[in-house]
XYZ file of C-alpha atoms in Angstrom:
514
model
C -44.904 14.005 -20.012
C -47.341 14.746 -17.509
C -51.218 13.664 -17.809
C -54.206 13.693 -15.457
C -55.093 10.316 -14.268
C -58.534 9.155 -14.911
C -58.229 5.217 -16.059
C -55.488 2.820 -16.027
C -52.603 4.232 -13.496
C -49.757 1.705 -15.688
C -47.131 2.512 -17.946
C -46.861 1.290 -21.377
C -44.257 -1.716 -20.761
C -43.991 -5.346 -22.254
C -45.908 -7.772 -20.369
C -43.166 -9.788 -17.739
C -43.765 -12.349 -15.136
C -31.498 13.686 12.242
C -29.235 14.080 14.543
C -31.010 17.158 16.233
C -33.843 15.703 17.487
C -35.008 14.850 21.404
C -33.483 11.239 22.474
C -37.295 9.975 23.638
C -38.995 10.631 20.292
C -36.120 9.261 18.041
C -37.539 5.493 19.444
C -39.995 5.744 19.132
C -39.565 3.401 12.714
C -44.732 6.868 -9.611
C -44.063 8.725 -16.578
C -46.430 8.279 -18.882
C -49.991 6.869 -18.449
C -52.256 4.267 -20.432
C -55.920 4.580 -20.215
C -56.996 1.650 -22.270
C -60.292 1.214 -23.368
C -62.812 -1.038 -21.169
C -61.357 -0.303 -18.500
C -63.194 -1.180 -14.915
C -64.971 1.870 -14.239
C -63.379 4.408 -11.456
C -64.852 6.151 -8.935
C -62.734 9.234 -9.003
C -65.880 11.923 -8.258
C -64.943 10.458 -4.402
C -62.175 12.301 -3.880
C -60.960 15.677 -3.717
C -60.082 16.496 -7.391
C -57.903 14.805 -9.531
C -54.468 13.929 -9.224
C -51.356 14.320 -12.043
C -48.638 12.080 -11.841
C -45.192 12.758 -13.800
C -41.790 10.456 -13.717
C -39.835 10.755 -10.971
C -36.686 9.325 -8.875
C -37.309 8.199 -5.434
C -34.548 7.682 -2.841
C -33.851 3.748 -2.319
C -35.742 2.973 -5.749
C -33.614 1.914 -8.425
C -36.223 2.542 -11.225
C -37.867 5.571 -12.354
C -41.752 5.597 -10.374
C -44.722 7.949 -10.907
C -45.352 11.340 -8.482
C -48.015 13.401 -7.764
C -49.649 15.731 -4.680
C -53.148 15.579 -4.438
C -54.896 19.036 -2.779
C -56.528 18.327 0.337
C -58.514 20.451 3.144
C -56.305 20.965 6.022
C -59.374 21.351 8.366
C -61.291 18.078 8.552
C -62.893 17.662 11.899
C -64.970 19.035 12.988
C -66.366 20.084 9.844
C -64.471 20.817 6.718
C -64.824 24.032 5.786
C -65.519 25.122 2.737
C -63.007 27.538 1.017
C -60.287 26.262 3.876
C -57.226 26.033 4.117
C -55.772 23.457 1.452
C -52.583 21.371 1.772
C -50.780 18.859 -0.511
C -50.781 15.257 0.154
C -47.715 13.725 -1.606
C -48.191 10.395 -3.540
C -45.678 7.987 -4.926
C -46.533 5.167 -7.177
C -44.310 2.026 -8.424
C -46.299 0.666 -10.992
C -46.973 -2.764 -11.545
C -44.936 -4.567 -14.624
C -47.226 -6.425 -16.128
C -49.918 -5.537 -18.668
C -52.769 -7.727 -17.367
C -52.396 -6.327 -14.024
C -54.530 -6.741 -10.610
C -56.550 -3.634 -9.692
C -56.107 -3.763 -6.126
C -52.426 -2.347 -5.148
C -50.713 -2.171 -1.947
C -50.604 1.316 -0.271
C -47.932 1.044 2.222
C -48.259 3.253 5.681
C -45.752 4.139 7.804
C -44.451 3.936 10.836
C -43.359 6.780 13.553
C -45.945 8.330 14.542
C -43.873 11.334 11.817
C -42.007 8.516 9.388
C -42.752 9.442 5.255
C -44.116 6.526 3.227
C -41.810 7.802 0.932
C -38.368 7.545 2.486
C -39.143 3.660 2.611
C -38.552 2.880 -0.977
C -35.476 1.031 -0.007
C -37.476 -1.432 2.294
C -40.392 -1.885 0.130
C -38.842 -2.188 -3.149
C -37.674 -5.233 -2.449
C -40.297 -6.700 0.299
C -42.901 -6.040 -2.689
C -40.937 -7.351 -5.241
C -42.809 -10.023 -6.517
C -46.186 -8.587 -5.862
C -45.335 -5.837 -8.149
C -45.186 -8.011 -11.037
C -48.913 -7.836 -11.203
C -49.699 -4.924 -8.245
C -49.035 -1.136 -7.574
C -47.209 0.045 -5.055
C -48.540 2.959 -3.219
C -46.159 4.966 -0.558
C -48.266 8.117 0.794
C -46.596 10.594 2.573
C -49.090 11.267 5.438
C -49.955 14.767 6.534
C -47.062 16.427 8.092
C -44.682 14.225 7.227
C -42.226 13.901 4.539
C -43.418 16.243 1.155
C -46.673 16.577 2.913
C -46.780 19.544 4.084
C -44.467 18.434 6.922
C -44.117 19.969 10.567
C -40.657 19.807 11.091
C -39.088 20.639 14.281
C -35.247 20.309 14.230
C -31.895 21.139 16.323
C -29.079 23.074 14.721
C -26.333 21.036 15.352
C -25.284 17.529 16.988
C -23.619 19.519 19.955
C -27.059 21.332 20.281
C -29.042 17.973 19.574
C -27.070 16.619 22.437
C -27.108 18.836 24.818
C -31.315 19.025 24.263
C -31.311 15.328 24.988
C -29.860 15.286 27.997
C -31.970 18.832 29.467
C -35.455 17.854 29.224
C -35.941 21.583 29.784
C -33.894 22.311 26.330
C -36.663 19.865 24.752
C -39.837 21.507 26.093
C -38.438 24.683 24.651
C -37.194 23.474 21.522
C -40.866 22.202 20.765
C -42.465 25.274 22.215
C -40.777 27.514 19.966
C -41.767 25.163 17.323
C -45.459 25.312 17.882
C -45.602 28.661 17.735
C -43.479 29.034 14.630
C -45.669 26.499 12.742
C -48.770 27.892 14.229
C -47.714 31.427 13.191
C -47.365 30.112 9.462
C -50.998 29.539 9.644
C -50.824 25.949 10.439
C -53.514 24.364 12.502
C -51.757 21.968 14.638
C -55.076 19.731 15.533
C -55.621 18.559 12.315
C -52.590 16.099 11.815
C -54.074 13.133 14.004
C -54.964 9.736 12.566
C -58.393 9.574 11.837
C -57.946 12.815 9.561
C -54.915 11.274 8.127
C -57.276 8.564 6.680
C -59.554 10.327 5.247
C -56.251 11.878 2.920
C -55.432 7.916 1.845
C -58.673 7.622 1.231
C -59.420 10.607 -1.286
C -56.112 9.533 -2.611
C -57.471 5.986 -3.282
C -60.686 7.249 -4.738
C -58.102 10.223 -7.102
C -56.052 7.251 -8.345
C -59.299 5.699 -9.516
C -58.344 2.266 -7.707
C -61.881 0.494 -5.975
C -60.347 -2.321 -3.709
C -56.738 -1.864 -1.739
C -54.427 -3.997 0.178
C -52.936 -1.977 3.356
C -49.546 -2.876 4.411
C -48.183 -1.370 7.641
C -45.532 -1.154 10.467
C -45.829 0.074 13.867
C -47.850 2.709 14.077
C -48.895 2.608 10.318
C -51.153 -0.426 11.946
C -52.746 2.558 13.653
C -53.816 3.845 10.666
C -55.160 0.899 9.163
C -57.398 -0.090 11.660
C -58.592 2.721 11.396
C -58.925 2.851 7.862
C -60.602 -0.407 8.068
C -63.363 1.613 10.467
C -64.172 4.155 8.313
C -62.995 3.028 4.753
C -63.821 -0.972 5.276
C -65.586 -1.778 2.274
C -62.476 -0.421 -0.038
C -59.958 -2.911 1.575
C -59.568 -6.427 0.192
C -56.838 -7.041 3.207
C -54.619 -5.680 5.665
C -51.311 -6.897 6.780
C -50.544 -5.086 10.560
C -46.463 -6.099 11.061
C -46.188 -4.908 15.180
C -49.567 -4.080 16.082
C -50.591 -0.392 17.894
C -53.853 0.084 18.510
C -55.175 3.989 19.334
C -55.879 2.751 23.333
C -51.886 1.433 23.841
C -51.063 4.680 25.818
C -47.860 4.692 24.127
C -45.882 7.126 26.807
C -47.053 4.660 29.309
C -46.561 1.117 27.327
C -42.995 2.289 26.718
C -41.777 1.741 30.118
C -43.718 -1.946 30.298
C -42.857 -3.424 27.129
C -39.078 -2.304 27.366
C -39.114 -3.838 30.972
C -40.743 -7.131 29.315
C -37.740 -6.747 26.544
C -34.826 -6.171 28.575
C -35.895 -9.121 31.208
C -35.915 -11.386 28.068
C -32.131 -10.268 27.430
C -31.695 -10.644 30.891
C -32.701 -14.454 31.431
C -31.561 -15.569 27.068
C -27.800 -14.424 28.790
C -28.113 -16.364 32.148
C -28.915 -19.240 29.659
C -26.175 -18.424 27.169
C -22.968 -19.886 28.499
C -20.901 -17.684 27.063
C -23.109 -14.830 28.259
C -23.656 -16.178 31.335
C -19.706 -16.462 31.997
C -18.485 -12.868 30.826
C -21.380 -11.171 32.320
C -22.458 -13.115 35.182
C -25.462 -11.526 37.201
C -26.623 -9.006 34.502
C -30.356 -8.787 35.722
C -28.190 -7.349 39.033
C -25.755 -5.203 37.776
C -28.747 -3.392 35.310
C -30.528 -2.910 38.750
C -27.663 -1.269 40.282
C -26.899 0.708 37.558
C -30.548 1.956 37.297
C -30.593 2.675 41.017
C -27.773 4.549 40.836
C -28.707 6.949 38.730
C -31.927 7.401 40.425
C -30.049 8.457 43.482
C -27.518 10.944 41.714
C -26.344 11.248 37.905
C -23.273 10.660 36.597
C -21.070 13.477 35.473
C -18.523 12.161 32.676
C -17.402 12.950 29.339
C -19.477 11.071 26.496
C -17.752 10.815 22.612
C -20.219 12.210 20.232
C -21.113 9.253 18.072
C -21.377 10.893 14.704
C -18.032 13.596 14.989
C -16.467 11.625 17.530
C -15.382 14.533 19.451
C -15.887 14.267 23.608
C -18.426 16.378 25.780
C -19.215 16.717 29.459
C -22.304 15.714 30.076
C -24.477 14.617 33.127
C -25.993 11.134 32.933
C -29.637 10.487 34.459
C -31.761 7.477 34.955
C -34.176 9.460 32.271
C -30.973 9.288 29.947
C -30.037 5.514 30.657
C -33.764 4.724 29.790
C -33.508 5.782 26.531
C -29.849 4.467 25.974
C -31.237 0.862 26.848
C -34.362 1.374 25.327
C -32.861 1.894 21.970
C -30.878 -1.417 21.268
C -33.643 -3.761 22.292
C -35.685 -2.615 18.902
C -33.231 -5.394 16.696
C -31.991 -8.700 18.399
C -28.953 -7.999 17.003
C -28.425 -4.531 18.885
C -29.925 -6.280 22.097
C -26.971 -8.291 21.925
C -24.837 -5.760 23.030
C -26.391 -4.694 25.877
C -24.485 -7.097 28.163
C -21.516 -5.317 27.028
C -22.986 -1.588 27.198
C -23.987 -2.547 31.219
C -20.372 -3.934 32.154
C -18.659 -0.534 30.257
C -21.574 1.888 31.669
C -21.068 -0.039 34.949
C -16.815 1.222 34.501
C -17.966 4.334 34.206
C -17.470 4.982 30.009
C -20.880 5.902 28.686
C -20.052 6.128 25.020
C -20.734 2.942 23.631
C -24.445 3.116 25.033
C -24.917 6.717 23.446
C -23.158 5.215 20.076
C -25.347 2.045 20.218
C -28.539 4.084 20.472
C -27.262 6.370 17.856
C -26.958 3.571 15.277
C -30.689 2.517 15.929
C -32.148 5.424 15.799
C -29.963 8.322 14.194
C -30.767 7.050 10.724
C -34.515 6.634 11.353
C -34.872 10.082 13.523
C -34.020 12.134 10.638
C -36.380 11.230 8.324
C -39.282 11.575 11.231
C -41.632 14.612 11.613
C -41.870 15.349 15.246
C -44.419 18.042 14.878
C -47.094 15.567 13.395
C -45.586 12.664 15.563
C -46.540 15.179 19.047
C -49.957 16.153 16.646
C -50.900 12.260 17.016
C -49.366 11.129 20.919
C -50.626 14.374 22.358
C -53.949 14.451 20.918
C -54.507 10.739 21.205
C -52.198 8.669 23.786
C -51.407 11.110 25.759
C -55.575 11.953 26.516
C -55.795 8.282 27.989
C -53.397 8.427 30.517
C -54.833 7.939 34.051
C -53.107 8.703 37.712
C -53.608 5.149 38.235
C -50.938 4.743 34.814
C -48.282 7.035 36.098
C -48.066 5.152 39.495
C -47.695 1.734 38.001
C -44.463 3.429 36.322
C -42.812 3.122 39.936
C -43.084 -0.996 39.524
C -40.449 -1.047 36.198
C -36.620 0.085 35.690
C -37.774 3.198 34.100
C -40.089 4.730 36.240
C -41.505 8.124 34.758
C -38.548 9.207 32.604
C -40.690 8.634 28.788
C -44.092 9.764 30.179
C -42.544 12.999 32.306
C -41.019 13.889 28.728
C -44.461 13.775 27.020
C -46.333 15.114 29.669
C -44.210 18.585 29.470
C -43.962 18.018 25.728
C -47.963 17.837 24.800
C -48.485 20.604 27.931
C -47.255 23.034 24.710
C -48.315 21.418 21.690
C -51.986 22.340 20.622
C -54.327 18.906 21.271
C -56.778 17.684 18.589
C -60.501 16.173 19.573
C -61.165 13.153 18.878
C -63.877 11.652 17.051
C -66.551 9.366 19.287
C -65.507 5.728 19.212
C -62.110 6.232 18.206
C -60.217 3.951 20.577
C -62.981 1.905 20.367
C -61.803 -2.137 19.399
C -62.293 -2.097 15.696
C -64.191 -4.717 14.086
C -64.060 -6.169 10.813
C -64.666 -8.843 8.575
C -61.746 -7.672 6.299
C -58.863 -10.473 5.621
C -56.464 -9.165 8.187
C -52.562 -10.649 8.904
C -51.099 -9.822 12.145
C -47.207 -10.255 12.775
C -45.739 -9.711 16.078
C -42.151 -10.070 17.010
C -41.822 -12.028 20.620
C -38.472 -9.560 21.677
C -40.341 -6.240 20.553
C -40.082 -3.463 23.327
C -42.480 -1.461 21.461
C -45.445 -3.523 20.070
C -44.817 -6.729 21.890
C -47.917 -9.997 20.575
C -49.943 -9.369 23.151
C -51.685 -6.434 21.682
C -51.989 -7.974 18.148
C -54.209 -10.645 20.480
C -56.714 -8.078 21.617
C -57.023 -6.635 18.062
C -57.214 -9.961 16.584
C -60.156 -10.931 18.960
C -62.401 -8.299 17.275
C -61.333 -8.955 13.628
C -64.140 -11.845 11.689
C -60.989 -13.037 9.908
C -57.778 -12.291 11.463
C -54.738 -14.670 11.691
C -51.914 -13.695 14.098
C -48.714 -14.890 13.987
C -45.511 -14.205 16.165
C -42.035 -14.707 15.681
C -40.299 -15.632 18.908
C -36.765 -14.205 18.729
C -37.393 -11.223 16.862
C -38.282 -7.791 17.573
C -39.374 -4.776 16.143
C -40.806 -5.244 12.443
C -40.399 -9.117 11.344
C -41.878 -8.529 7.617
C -38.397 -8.289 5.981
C -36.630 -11.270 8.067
C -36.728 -14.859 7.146
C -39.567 -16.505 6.117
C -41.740 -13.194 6.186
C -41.950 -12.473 3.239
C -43.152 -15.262 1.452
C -45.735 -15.668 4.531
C -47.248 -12.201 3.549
C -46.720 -12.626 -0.611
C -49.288 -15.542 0.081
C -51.833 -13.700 2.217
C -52.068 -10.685 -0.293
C -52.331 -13.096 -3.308
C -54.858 -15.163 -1.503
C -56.589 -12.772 0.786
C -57.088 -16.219 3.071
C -55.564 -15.626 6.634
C -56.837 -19.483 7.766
C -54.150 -20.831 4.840
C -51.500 -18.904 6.323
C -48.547 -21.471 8.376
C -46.424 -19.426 10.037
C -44.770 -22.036 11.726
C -41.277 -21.182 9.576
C -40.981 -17.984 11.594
C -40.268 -20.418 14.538
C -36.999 -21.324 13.121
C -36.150 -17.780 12.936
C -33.074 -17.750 15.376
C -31.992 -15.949 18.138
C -28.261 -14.382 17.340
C -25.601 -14.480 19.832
C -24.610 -12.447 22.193
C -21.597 -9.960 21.216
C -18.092 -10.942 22.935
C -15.178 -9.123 21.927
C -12.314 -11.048 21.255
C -10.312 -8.400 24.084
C -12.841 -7.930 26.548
C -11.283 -5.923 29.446
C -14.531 -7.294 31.906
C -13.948 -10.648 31.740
């Protein structure tokens, strides 16, 4: 059954209580319809037409959910035009149980920049649980990504993946050769940034007939809710930013910081550890070494392929290393092993960093759209970068290896403008949650504290020993059940997430370096 929806987006239920994608940018993270009478009047003339649902199956959901695609102008900025271009924006819903539902849901955005709302169903599901009782659950693929009209840009194969991160040059061309294809389909490339993106949630909001919304996001889906909350503001009841980005982080440059801030946290936790401390004594020195090394001259050495497990030649750089180190400090529990990836990368066998930085971000990278993910950094980071940035590179581990990557990268890719004000500090008076994990190499607390400062009624909270995303992990959950019920950030105590432990470092029970 398939039915325009104008009222009540709720089922008729009882009432209940890739590999092949460059190394830098894989680190980067709903049947039937009941329009009841006296219902709260919607506001659907706001967006651009209506939008169907039908039933559908969803990857990671275990229960049958609503979809729909909702027909959009590609061109937005400057203008849009009228009789443009049009694109689909693809919608899933997970409707709330109960009958006497709340009419405020929770649209979850993504993370990436390129990561589908609707490849998360497996994460949400269950983070939402509760809140679904009486709430929708919103997952919208944003433009480019996912069944949104995606910009894909992909390798062939792992060998050809591989060999493409390790040549920089392979990269550039790989993404070259995309541009043009997609442009040559008639896509226009400047129109997938972030404050077009929101105007899409937005009309989707306003086609699903819902007035008030709760946004939940991760990573760079806090991008897009702050600036939802700039332009959209009155339609948000609250916002829940789990590892803040704002649009002035410079993300190309900020990599090479807040890794450096990451890894010297692993660094001093194991000179503390005595076990740590006593298998890999020195760590902070042999990293250095190891680093400096490669700076000099790379390594030529055979690396096993981590997903066939078959061995190629390949020459290891400082660039390379950056990302291999990078990658593990996104989880605690993958940071862990870095003591042990430095002592075997130190012996010369490679493999169990290139396998460790598979595992974190294989799964992830092929779900990610890298032609909207270089549509946002190019058009938006990228444009802030100042000489001034790229010398202060020379004072960390990494030096230039992330930002020389995006600076060839977005030298091809077509650059979007910008509207005035846009990395402007947003301000609000909208109920706002911030959660920051104290180990996160890629949105680290301190720049939920400079959005917080600007926010009427912000809370932010930070969990010391965890990293990247802390919403699903220990006492999270409940924290930010509370806030959306309540929509009171002051009655918040996240003191629980103190508790949250550290884990230990690994130590193999045959351990050839100690």
């Amino acid at each position: 059954m398939e039915c325009v929806l104008r009222c009540n987006p709720h089922p008729d239920v009882p009432s209940a209580a890739p590999s092949g994608v460059p190394r830098l940018l894989r680190l980067l993270v709903l049947v039937g319809l009941v329009c009841l009478l006296g219902c709260q009047e919607r506001d659907a003339a706001l967006g651009e037409g209506s939008l169907a649902l039908h039933g559908c199956r969803v990857s990671g959901i275990d229960t049958e959910v609503r979809c729909g695609d909702l027909q959009v102008p590609e061109q937005r900025l400057p203008a849009v035009l009228k009789g443009g271009r049009m694109i689909s924006i693809h919608v899933v819903v997970i409707p709330a149980i109960a009958r006497g539902q709340h009419l405020d849901p929770i649209f979850v955005i993504a993370g990436g920049p390129g990561q589908a709302a609707s490849s998360t169903g497996a994460f949400v599901q269950p983070l939402f649980a509760r809140l679904n009782r009486e709430r929708d659950i919103v997952l919208i693929d944003q433009r480019g990504t996912g069944e949104s009209h995606p910009l894909k840009c992909e390798a062939k194969d792992e060998r050809e993946a591989f060999a493409e991160d390790l040549d920089p040059k392979s990269t550039v061309a790989l993404f070259a050769h995309c541009a043009a294809d997609l442009e040559a389909q008639g896509n226009d490339l400047t129109q997938y940034t972030t404050a077009i993106a929101v105007a899409d949630f937005d009309a989707v909001r306003a086609a699903l007939g819902y007035r008030m919304i709760n946004l939940w996001g991760v990573s760079y889906g806090t991008r897009v809710e702050l600036e939802y909350l700039r332009q959209f503001g009155p339609t948000v009841r609250s916002a829940v930013l789990d590892g803040v980005a704002p649009a002035n982080m410079k993300l190309p440059i900020s990599f090479a910081f807040d890794a450096e801030a990451a890894l010297d946290h692993v660094i001093a936790d194991c000179r503390t550890d005595v076990v740590c401390n006593a298998r890999r004594p020195n760590l902070g020195a042999r990293i250095d070494g190891l680093f400096a090394r490669l700076a000099q001259d790379p390594i030529r050495t055979s690396v096993r392929l981590p997903r066939s497990g078959r061995d190629q030649t390949v020459e290891v750089s400082r660039s390379m290393l950056s990302s291999w180190v990078r990658a593990p400090l996104y989880s605690p529990v993958t940071a862990s092993l870095i003591p042990s990836l430095v002592m075997d990368a130190a012996a010369g066998d490679f493999s169990p960093f290139a396998a460790a930085s598979e595992a974190v971000t294989g799964e992830l990278a092929g779900g990610i759209s890298f032609g909207m993910h270089l549509s946002v950094v190019c058009s938006e980071d990228m444009t802030l970068v100042t000489p001034g940035d790229i010398a202060s590179l020379e004072n960390t581990r990494f030096g230039e290896s992330f930002f020389d990557e995006y600076r060839d990268l977005c030298a091809r890719w077509p650059v979007g403008r910008m509207p005035p004000h846009y990395f402007d500090a947003v301000t609000s008076d909208v109920p706002v949650l911030l959660l920051s994990g104290g180990l996160d190499p890629a949105t680290p607390p301190r720049y939920a504290e400079k959005v917080a400062a600007t926010l009427a009624h912000a809370r932010s909270l930070v969990a010391p020993n965890l990293g990247h995303g802390v919403s699903p992990q220990g006492c999270a959950p409940e924290l930010i059940e509370r806030f959306i019920r309540s929509a009171d950030p002051a009655a918040i105590d996240g003191k629980c997430l103190l508790d949250i432990p550290r884990p230990p470092f690994f130590a193999p029970l045959a351990d050839p370096h100690s």
